[in-house]
Amino acid sequence: MAEPAVRIPDAKVALSTASVYPESTATAFEIAARLGYDGVEVMVWTDPVSQDIDALRRLSDYHRIPILAVHAPCLLITQRVWSTDPWTKLQRAKSAAERLGASTVVVHPPFRWQRQYAKDFVSGIWRMANETDVRFAVENMYPWRYRDREMLAYAPDWDVTKDDYRHFTVDLSHTATARTDALDMVDRMGDRLAHLHLADGAGSNKDEHLVPGRGTQPCAETLERLAARGFDGHVVIEVNTRRAMSSAEREADLAEALAFTRLHLAATPSPRTPGPGR
């Protein structure tokens, strides 16, 4: 029997609610449904709806768009969201994921000044992962730079492959900012790569989160490599649309990102090596 012309993995393509900022979490559900995304990743942040499990469930039901992942509130601007204690934040993120039917919690490594949290982070993530079917996918970060100065802001390390985690998230805007080889990082993560934040970057000191294809990162190659592996995690469009001049322009960017992703997830199978007698 002939092999199919393309092999499309079971990975679902989701829209991060952060991708519509400064519009609301509710708007992200509406756009995701209208454009044909498979689901959303909820960025828990200062928007009260993003913190309200019942409100999120109503949005999911109304738009018939599932919540595939919850991004724990671990940004600088969310230090007081869902408690100031980082472990409480993760417990609430886990509970939210379980109640909403999401399979993944995305979490950043601690800031270096969170000393006790950083000291216990690797073992603590393993402990929490053993308590649930939800995957805690730890995300790669980057050094902070200003002009010619560099600060290592994350601990144990911004390169999460240096530590032992059950699951990883790879973010291609972060690999650009870190000026590291994205494909090499994907290979180091191996089968523990459970989640992809798809965005582009040009190697700026800032975390750019460009629409895929507008920077220098191997976005297409990463998708094709994961498709060839039969990747069954989530691919999440997490792009910055703050400069969009209108809602229509923002939606066009998110439609372009979705089309790019679906195109490159349709990987051409590698040719089979002819057997004896062929």
mmCIF file of C-alpha atoms in Angstrom:
data_model
loop_
_atom_site.group_PDB
_atom_site.id
_atom_site.type_symbol
_atom_site.label_atom_id
_atom_site.label_comp_id
_atom_site.label_asym_id
_atom_site.label_seq_id
_atom_site.Cartn_x
_atom_site.Cartn_y
_atom_site.Cartn_z
ATOM 1 C CA MET A 1 0.000 0.000 0.000
ATOM 2 C CA ALA A 2 1.361 3.424 -0.965
ATOM 3 C CA GLU A 3 2.293 5.783 1.851
ATOM 4 C CA PRO A 4 0.188 8.952 2.175
ATOM 5 C CA ALA A 5 1.504 12.064 0.464
ATOM 6 C CA VAL A 6 1.692 13.843 3.801
ATOM 7 C CA ARG A 7 1.735 12.746 7.410
ATOM 8 C CA ILE A 8 -0.108 15.057 9.790
ATOM 9 C CA PRO A 9 0.505 14.456 13.511
ATOM 10 C CA ASP A 10 -2.162 14.434 16.183
ATOM 11 C CA ALA A 11 -0.872 17.737 17.618
ATOM 12 C CA LYS A 12 -3.586 20.305 18.208
ATOM 13 C CA VAL A 13 -3.010 23.952 17.314
ATOM 14 C CA ALA A 14 -4.098 26.371 20.034
ATOM 15 C CA LEU A 15 -4.200 30.134 20.425
ATOM 16 C CA SER A 16 -2.638 31.657 23.515
ATOM 17 C CA THR A 17 -4.979 34.210 25.037
ATOM 18 C CA ALA A 18 -1.877 36.417 25.396
ATOM 19 C CA SER A 19 -1.807 36.725 21.596
ATOM 20 C CA VAL A 20 -4.752 39.131 21.530
ATOM 21 C CA TYR A 21 -3.410 41.585 24.136
ATOM 22 C CA PRO A 22 -4.447 44.365 24.760
ATOM 23 C CA GLU A 23 -7.816 42.796 23.983
ATOM 24 C CA SER A 24 -9.378 40.475 26.523
ATOM 25 C CA THR A 25 -9.285 36.778 27.350
ATOM 26 C CA ALA A 26 -12.894 36.553 26.166
ATOM 27 C CA THR A 27 -11.881 38.002 22.794
ATOM 28 C CA ALA A 28 -9.257 35.286 22.399
ATOM 29 C CA PHE A 29 -11.911 32.566 22.646
ATOM 30 C CA GLU A 30 -14.047 34.342 20.058
ATOM 31 C CA ILE A 31 -11.144 34.724 17.604
ATOM 32 C CA ALA A 32 -9.906 31.172 18.121
ATOM 33 C CA ALA A 33 -13.345 29.790 17.332
ATOM 34 C CA ARG A 34 -13.862 32.019 14.302
ATOM 35 C CA LEU A 35 -10.455 31.210 12.763
ATOM 36 C CA GLY A 36 -10.679 27.460 13.361
ATOM 37 C CA TYR A 37 -8.068 26.901 16.071
ATOM 38 C CA ASP A 38 -8.334 23.565 17.893
ATOM 39 C CA GLY A 39 -8.350 25.212 21.302
ATOM 40 C CA VAL A 40 -6.817 27.872 23.522
ATOM 41 C CA GLU A 41 -4.070 28.163 26.089
ATOM 42 C CA VAL A 42 -5.171 30.435 28.913
ATOM 43 C CA MET A 43 -2.505 32.871 30.074
ATOM 44 C CA VAL A 44 -3.413 33.540 33.698
ATOM 45 C CA TRP A 45 -2.645 37.196 34.253
ATOM 46 C CA THR A 46 -4.254 40.458 35.420
ATOM 47 C CA ASP A 47 -7.453 40.053 33.353
ATOM 48 C CA PRO A 48 -9.951 38.837 36.010
ATOM 49 C CA VAL A 49 -11.600 36.457 33.523
ATOM 50 C CA SER A 50 -8.302 34.602 33.066
ATOM 51 C CA GLN A 51 -8.316 33.853 36.814
ATOM 52 C CA ASP A 52 -11.971 32.761 37.021
ATOM 53 C CA ILE A 53 -12.479 29.039 36.357
ATOM 54 C CA ASP A 54 -16.269 29.310 36.023
ATOM 55 C CA ALA A 55 -15.991 32.211 33.574
ATOM 56 C CA LEU A 56 -13.429 30.303 31.509
ATOM 57 C CA ARG A 57 -15.655 27.244 31.396
ATOM 58 C CA ARG A 58 -18.591 29.337 30.194
ATOM 59 C CA LEU A 59 -16.445 30.856 27.428
ATOM 60 C CA SER A 60 -15.218 27.422 26.396
ATOM 61 C CA ASP A 61 -18.766 26.025 26.287
ATOM 62 C CA TYR A 62 -20.253 29.039 24.500
ATOM 63 C CA HIS A 63 -17.631 29.127 21.738
ATOM 64 C CA ARG A 64 -17.199 25.330 21.647
ATOM 65 C CA ILE A 65 -13.467 25.763 21.918
ATOM 66 C CA PRO A 66 -11.595 23.569 24.429
ATOM 67 C CA ILE A 67 -8.986 24.810 26.868
ATOM 68 C CA LEU A 68 -5.908 22.717 26.123
ATOM 69 C CA ALA A 69 -3.396 24.324 28.480
ATOM 70 C CA VAL A 70 -3.080 26.743 31.378
ATOM 71 C CA HIS A 71 -0.075 29.050 31.609
ATOM 72 C CA ALA A 72 0.675 29.583 35.296
ATOM 73 C CA PRO A 73 1.017 33.231 36.430
ATOM 74 C CA CYS A 74 4.813 33.413 36.647
ATOM 75 C CA LEU A 75 5.535 36.694 34.844
ATOM 76 C CA LEU A 76 6.811 39.802 36.601
ATOM 77 C CA ILE A 77 3.418 41.470 36.129
ATOM 78 C CA THR A 78 1.584 38.521 37.700
ATOM 79 C CA GLN A 79 3.553 38.198 40.921
ATOM 80 C CA ARG A 80 0.405 38.877 42.983
ATOM 81 C CA VAL A 81 -2.027 36.854 40.847
ATOM 82 C CA TRP A 82 -3.304 33.713 42.626
ATOM 83 C CA SER A 83 -1.127 34.436 45.701
ATOM 84 C CA THR A 84 2.419 35.677 46.095
ATOM 85 C CA ASP A 85 3.588 32.154 46.939
ATOM 86 C CA PRO A 86 4.863 30.408 43.767
ATOM 87 C CA TRP A 87 3.896 26.901 44.892
ATOM 88 C CA THR A 88 0.351 28.066 45.626
ATOM 89 C CA LYS A 89 0.205 29.486 42.104
ATOM 90 C CA LEU A 90 1.200 26.115 40.655
ATOM 91 C CA GLN A 91 -1.302 24.247 42.810
ATOM 92 C CA ARG A 92 -4.043 26.567 41.586
ATOM 93 C CA ALA A 93 -2.877 26.181 37.987
ATOM 94 C CA LYS A 94 -3.002 22.399 38.365
ATOM 95 C CA SER A 95 -6.495 22.580 39.865
ATOM 96 C CA ALA A 96 -7.635 24.896 37.076
ATOM 97 C CA ALA A 97 -6.268 22.550 34.410
ATOM 98 C CA GLU A 98 -7.985 19.554 36.006
ATOM 99 C CA ARG A 99 -11.331 21.349 36.272
ATOM 100 C CA LEU A 100 -11.135 22.764 32.748
ATOM 101 C CA GLY A 101 -9.997 19.540 31.081
ATOM 102 C CA ALA A 102 -6.610 20.969 30.077
ATOM 103 C CA SER A 103 -3.760 18.491 29.774
ATOM 104 C CA THR A 104 -0.847 20.869 30.366
ATOM 105 C CA VAL A 105 0.348 23.534 32.775
ATOM 106 C CA VAL A 106 3.116 25.725 31.382
ATOM 107 C CA VAL A 107 5.536 27.048 33.963
ATOM 108 C CA HIS A 108 8.679 29.188 33.808
ATOM 109 C CA PRO A 109 11.767 28.436 35.905
ATOM 110 C CA PRO A 110 11.985 30.658 39.000
ATOM 111 C CA PHE A 111 13.523 34.084 39.061
ATOM 112 C CA ARG A 112 16.960 33.935 40.641
ATOM 113 C CA TRP A 113 15.855 36.093 43.577
ATOM 114 C CA GLN A 114 13.195 33.485 44.492
ATOM 115 C CA ARG A 115 15.933 31.568 46.257
ATOM 116 C CA GLN A 116 14.028 28.905 48.171
ATOM 117 C CA TYR A 117 11.618 28.311 45.303
ATOM 118 C CA ALA A 118 14.565 27.941 42.915
ATOM 119 C CA LYS A 119 16.383 25.590 45.277
ATOM 120 C CA ASP A 120 13.384 23.231 45.486
ATOM 121 C CA PHE A 121 12.026 23.768 41.979
ATOM 122 C CA VAL A 122 13.191 20.631 40.157
ATOM 123 C CA SER A 123 12.188 18.222 42.917
ATOM 124 C CA GLY A 124 8.979 20.174 43.571
ATOM 125 C CA ILE A 125 7.885 19.971 39.942
ATOM 126 C CA TRP A 126 8.489 16.224 39.964
ATOM 127 C CA ARG A 127 6.458 15.901 43.167
ATOM 128 C CA MET A 128 3.528 17.825 41.704
ATOM 129 C CA ALA A 129 3.724 15.927 38.410
ATOM 130 C CA ASN A 130 3.400 12.668 40.334
ATOM 131 C CA GLU A 131 0.125 13.882 41.888
ATOM 132 C CA THR A 132 -1.825 14.423 38.651
ATOM 133 C CA ASP A 133 -2.253 13.439 35.014
ATOM 134 C CA VAL A 134 -1.674 17.085 34.066
ATOM 135 C CA ARG A 135 1.733 17.654 32.491
ATOM 136 C CA PHE A 136 3.929 20.367 34.013
ATOM 137 C CA ALA A 137 5.860 21.525 30.940
ATOM 138 C CA VAL A 138 8.789 23.732 32.009
ATOM 139 C CA GLU A 139 9.608 26.447 29.471
ATOM 140 C CA ASN A 140 13.004 27.587 28.193
ATOM 141 C CA MET A 141 13.811 31.219 28.934
ATOM 142 C CA TYR A 142 16.790 33.492 28.111
ATOM 143 C CA PRO A 143 19.418 35.780 29.673
ATOM 144 C CA TRP A 144 18.331 39.369 30.240
ATOM 145 C CA ARG A 145 20.478 41.833 28.301
ATOM 146 C CA TYR A 146 20.911 45.579 28.360
ATOM 147 C CA ARG A 147 23.402 47.021 25.876
ATOM 148 C CA ASP A 148 26.571 45.005 26.513
ATOM 149 C CA ARG A 149 25.512 43.671 29.914
ATOM 150 C CA GLU A 150 23.913 40.291 30.574
ATOM 151 C CA MET A 151 22.058 39.113 33.677
ATOM 152 C CA LEU A 152 21.125 35.525 34.436
ATOM 153 C CA ALA A 153 17.652 36.115 35.809
ATOM 154 C CA TYR A 154 16.409 32.523 36.066
ATOM 155 C CA ALA A 155 17.407 29.610 38.295
ATOM 156 C CA PRO A 156 18.374 26.828 38.214
ATOM 157 C CA ASP A 157 18.963 27.942 34.586
ATOM 158 C CA TRP A 158 17.210 29.645 31.680
ATOM 159 C CA ASP A 159 18.205 26.593 29.586
ATOM 160 C CA VAL A 160 15.843 24.086 31.144
ATOM 161 C CA THR A 161 17.473 21.140 29.344
ATOM 162 C CA LYS A 162 20.306 21.391 31.883
ATOM 163 C CA ASP A 163 17.945 20.037 34.549
ATOM 164 C CA ASP A 164 15.817 16.930 34.851
ATOM 165 C CA TYR A 165 12.135 17.608 34.122
ATOM 166 C CA ARG A 166 9.488 15.165 32.972
ATOM 167 C CA HIS A 167 8.088 17.550 30.346
ATOM 168 C CA PHE A 168 9.302 20.627 28.499
ATOM 169 C CA THR A 169 7.845 23.586 26.615
ATOM 170 C CA VAL A 170 10.042 25.046 23.887
ATOM 171 C CA ASP A 171 9.435 28.686 22.942
ATOM 172 C CA LEU A 172 11.037 29.831 19.684
ATOM 173 C CA SER A 173 10.888 33.517 20.556
ATOM 174 C CA HIS A 174 12.893 32.665 23.667
ATOM 175 C CA THR A 175 15.481 30.706 21.681
ATOM 176 C CA ALA A 176 15.894 33.818 19.511
ATOM 177 C CA THR A 177 16.420 36.081 22.512
ATOM 178 C CA ALA A 178 18.813 33.563 24.083
ATOM 179 C CA ARG A 179 20.642 33.273 20.722
ATOM 180 C CA THR A 180 20.654 29.520 21.024
ATOM 181 C CA ASP A 181 20.055 26.836 18.411
ATOM 182 C CA ALA A 182 16.345 26.023 18.503
ATOM 183 C CA LEU A 183 16.591 22.722 16.642
ATOM 184 C CA ASP A 184 19.400 21.574 18.905
ATOM 185 C CA MET A 185 17.258 22.405 21.938
ATOM 186 C CA VAL A 186 14.308 20.487 20.467
ATOM 187 C CA ASP A 187 16.588 17.489 19.960
ATOM 188 C CA ARG A 188 17.918 17.716 23.524
ATOM 189 C CA MET A 189 14.365 17.767 24.856
ATOM 190 C CA GLY A 190 13.574 14.651 22.821
ATOM 191 C CA ASP A 191 10.450 12.746 23.844
ATOM 192 C CA ARG A 192 10.035 14.989 26.891
ATOM 193 C CA LEU A 193 9.010 17.886 24.635
ATOM 194 C CA ALA A 194 5.276 18.105 25.276
ATOM 195 C CA HIS A 195 4.429 21.651 24.256
ATOM 196 C CA LEU A 196 5.522 24.209 21.667
ATOM 197 C CA HIS A 197 5.074 27.971 21.873
ATOM 198 C CA LEU A 198 5.296 28.955 18.244
ATOM 199 C CA ALA A 199 6.539 32.470 17.597
ATOM 200 C CA ASP A 200 9.477 33.994 15.785
ATOM 201 C CA GLY A 201 12.310 36.323 16.742
ATOM 202 C CA ALA A 202 15.273 38.052 15.173
ATOM 203 C CA GLY A 203 17.758 37.792 18.047
ATOM 204 C CA SER A 204 16.876 41.103 19.679
ATOM 205 C CA ASN A 205 17.567 41.710 23.359
ATOM 206 C CA LYS A 206 13.785 41.821 23.743
ATOM 207 C CA ASP A 207 11.436 38.841 23.686
ATOM 208 C CA GLU A 208 9.746 39.655 20.367
ATOM 209 C CA HIS A 209 7.105 36.955 19.754
ATOM 210 C CA LEU A 210 6.795 37.713 16.045
ATOM 211 C CA VAL A 211 4.357 35.967 13.735
ATOM 212 C CA PRO A 212 6.058 32.749 12.518
ATOM 213 C CA GLY A 213 8.036 33.377 9.343
ATOM 214 C CA ARG A 214 8.834 37.009 10.141
ATOM 215 C CA GLY A 215 12.064 36.398 12.036
ATOM 216 C CA THR A 216 15.120 34.184 11.871
ATOM 217 C CA GLN A 217 14.011 31.161 13.874
ATOM 218 C CA PRO A 218 13.530 27.753 12.223
ATOM 219 C CA CYS A 219 9.763 27.757 12.787
ATOM 220 C CA ALA A 220 8.959 25.752 9.653
ATOM 221 C CA GLU A 221 11.788 23.282 10.248
ATOM 222 C CA THR A 222 10.738 22.764 13.873
ATOM 223 C CA LEU A 223 7.159 21.967 12.877
ATOM 224 C CA GLU A 224 8.309 19.623 10.140
ATOM 225 C CA ARG A 225 10.695 17.835 12.496
ATOM 226 C CA LEU A 226 7.963 17.382 15.097
ATOM 227 C CA ALA A 227 5.526 16.168 12.448
ATOM 228 C CA ALA A 228 8.039 13.583 11.277
ATOM 229 C CA ARG A 229 8.311 12.386 14.891
ATOM 230 C CA GLY A 230 4.539 12.041 15.230
ATOM 231 C CA PHE A 231 4.426 14.769 17.892
ATOM 232 C CA ASP A 232 1.132 14.578 19.793
ATOM 233 C CA GLY A 233 1.537 17.543 22.157
ATOM 234 C CA HIS A 234 0.152 21.027 21.598
ATOM 235 C CA VAL A 235 1.392 23.735 19.257
ATOM 236 C CA VAL A 236 0.407 27.106 20.719
ATOM 237 C CA ILE A 237 0.507 30.345 18.744
ATOM 238 C CA GLU A 238 1.916 32.861 21.229
ATOM 239 C CA VAL A 239 2.613 36.048 19.281
ATOM 240 C CA ASN A 240 2.688 39.767 20.050
ATOM 241 C CA THR A 241 -0.049 41.676 18.207
ATOM 242 C CA ARG A 242 0.102 44.859 20.268
ATOM 243 C CA ARG A 243 1.176 46.909 17.264
ATOM 244 C CA ALA A 244 -1.834 45.884 15.183
ATOM 245 C CA MET A 245 -3.634 49.025 14.077
ATOM 246 C CA SER A 246 -7.077 47.415 14.310
ATOM 247 C CA SER A 247 -8.878 44.267 15.422
ATOM 248 C CA ALA A 248 -9.020 43.190 11.779
ATOM 249 C CA GLU A 249 -5.238 43.476 11.434
ATOM 250 C CA ARG A 250 -4.744 41.500 14.653
ATOM 251 C CA GLU A 251 -7.060 38.776 13.408
ATOM 252 C CA ALA A 252 -5.255 38.663 10.053
ATOM 253 C CA ASP A 253 -1.949 38.080 11.869
ATOM 254 C CA LEU A 254 -3.465 35.233 13.882
ATOM 255 C CA ALA A 255 -4.989 33.696 10.761
ATOM 256 C CA GLU A 256 -1.582 33.869 9.035
ATOM 257 C CA ALA A 257 0.078 32.186 12.016
ATOM 258 C CA LEU A 258 -2.496 29.381 11.986
ATOM 259 C CA ALA A 259 -2.108 28.819 8.230
ATOM 260 C CA PHE A 260 1.699 28.725 8.579
ATOM 261 C CA THR A 261 1.444 26.156 11.366
ATOM 262 C CA ARG A 262 -0.965 23.838 9.603
ATOM 263 C CA LEU A 263 1.080 23.987 6.395
ATOM 264 C CA HIS A 264 4.341 22.979 8.052
ATOM 265 C CA LEU A 265 2.787 20.329 10.296
ATOM 266 C CA ALA A 266 1.866 18.507 7.085
ATOM 267 C CA ALA A 267 5.237 16.814 6.725
ATOM 268 C CA THR A 268 6.279 14.789 3.708
ATOM 269 C CA PRO A 269 7.274 11.270 4.824
ATOM 270 C CA SER A 270 10.907 10.313 4.337
ATOM 271 C CA PRO A 271 11.453 7.966 1.391
ATOM 272 C CA ARG A 272 11.686 4.318 2.371
ATOM 273 C CA THR A 273 14.905 2.502 1.720
ATOM 274 C CA PRO A 274 14.268 -0.087 -1.025
ATOM 275 C CA GLY A 275 14.309 -3.636 0.252
ATOM 276 C CA PRO A 276 15.982 -6.657 -1.399
ATOM 277 C CA GLY A 277 14.938 -7.202 -4.986
ATOM 278 C CA ARG A 278 13.804 -3.587 -5.506
#
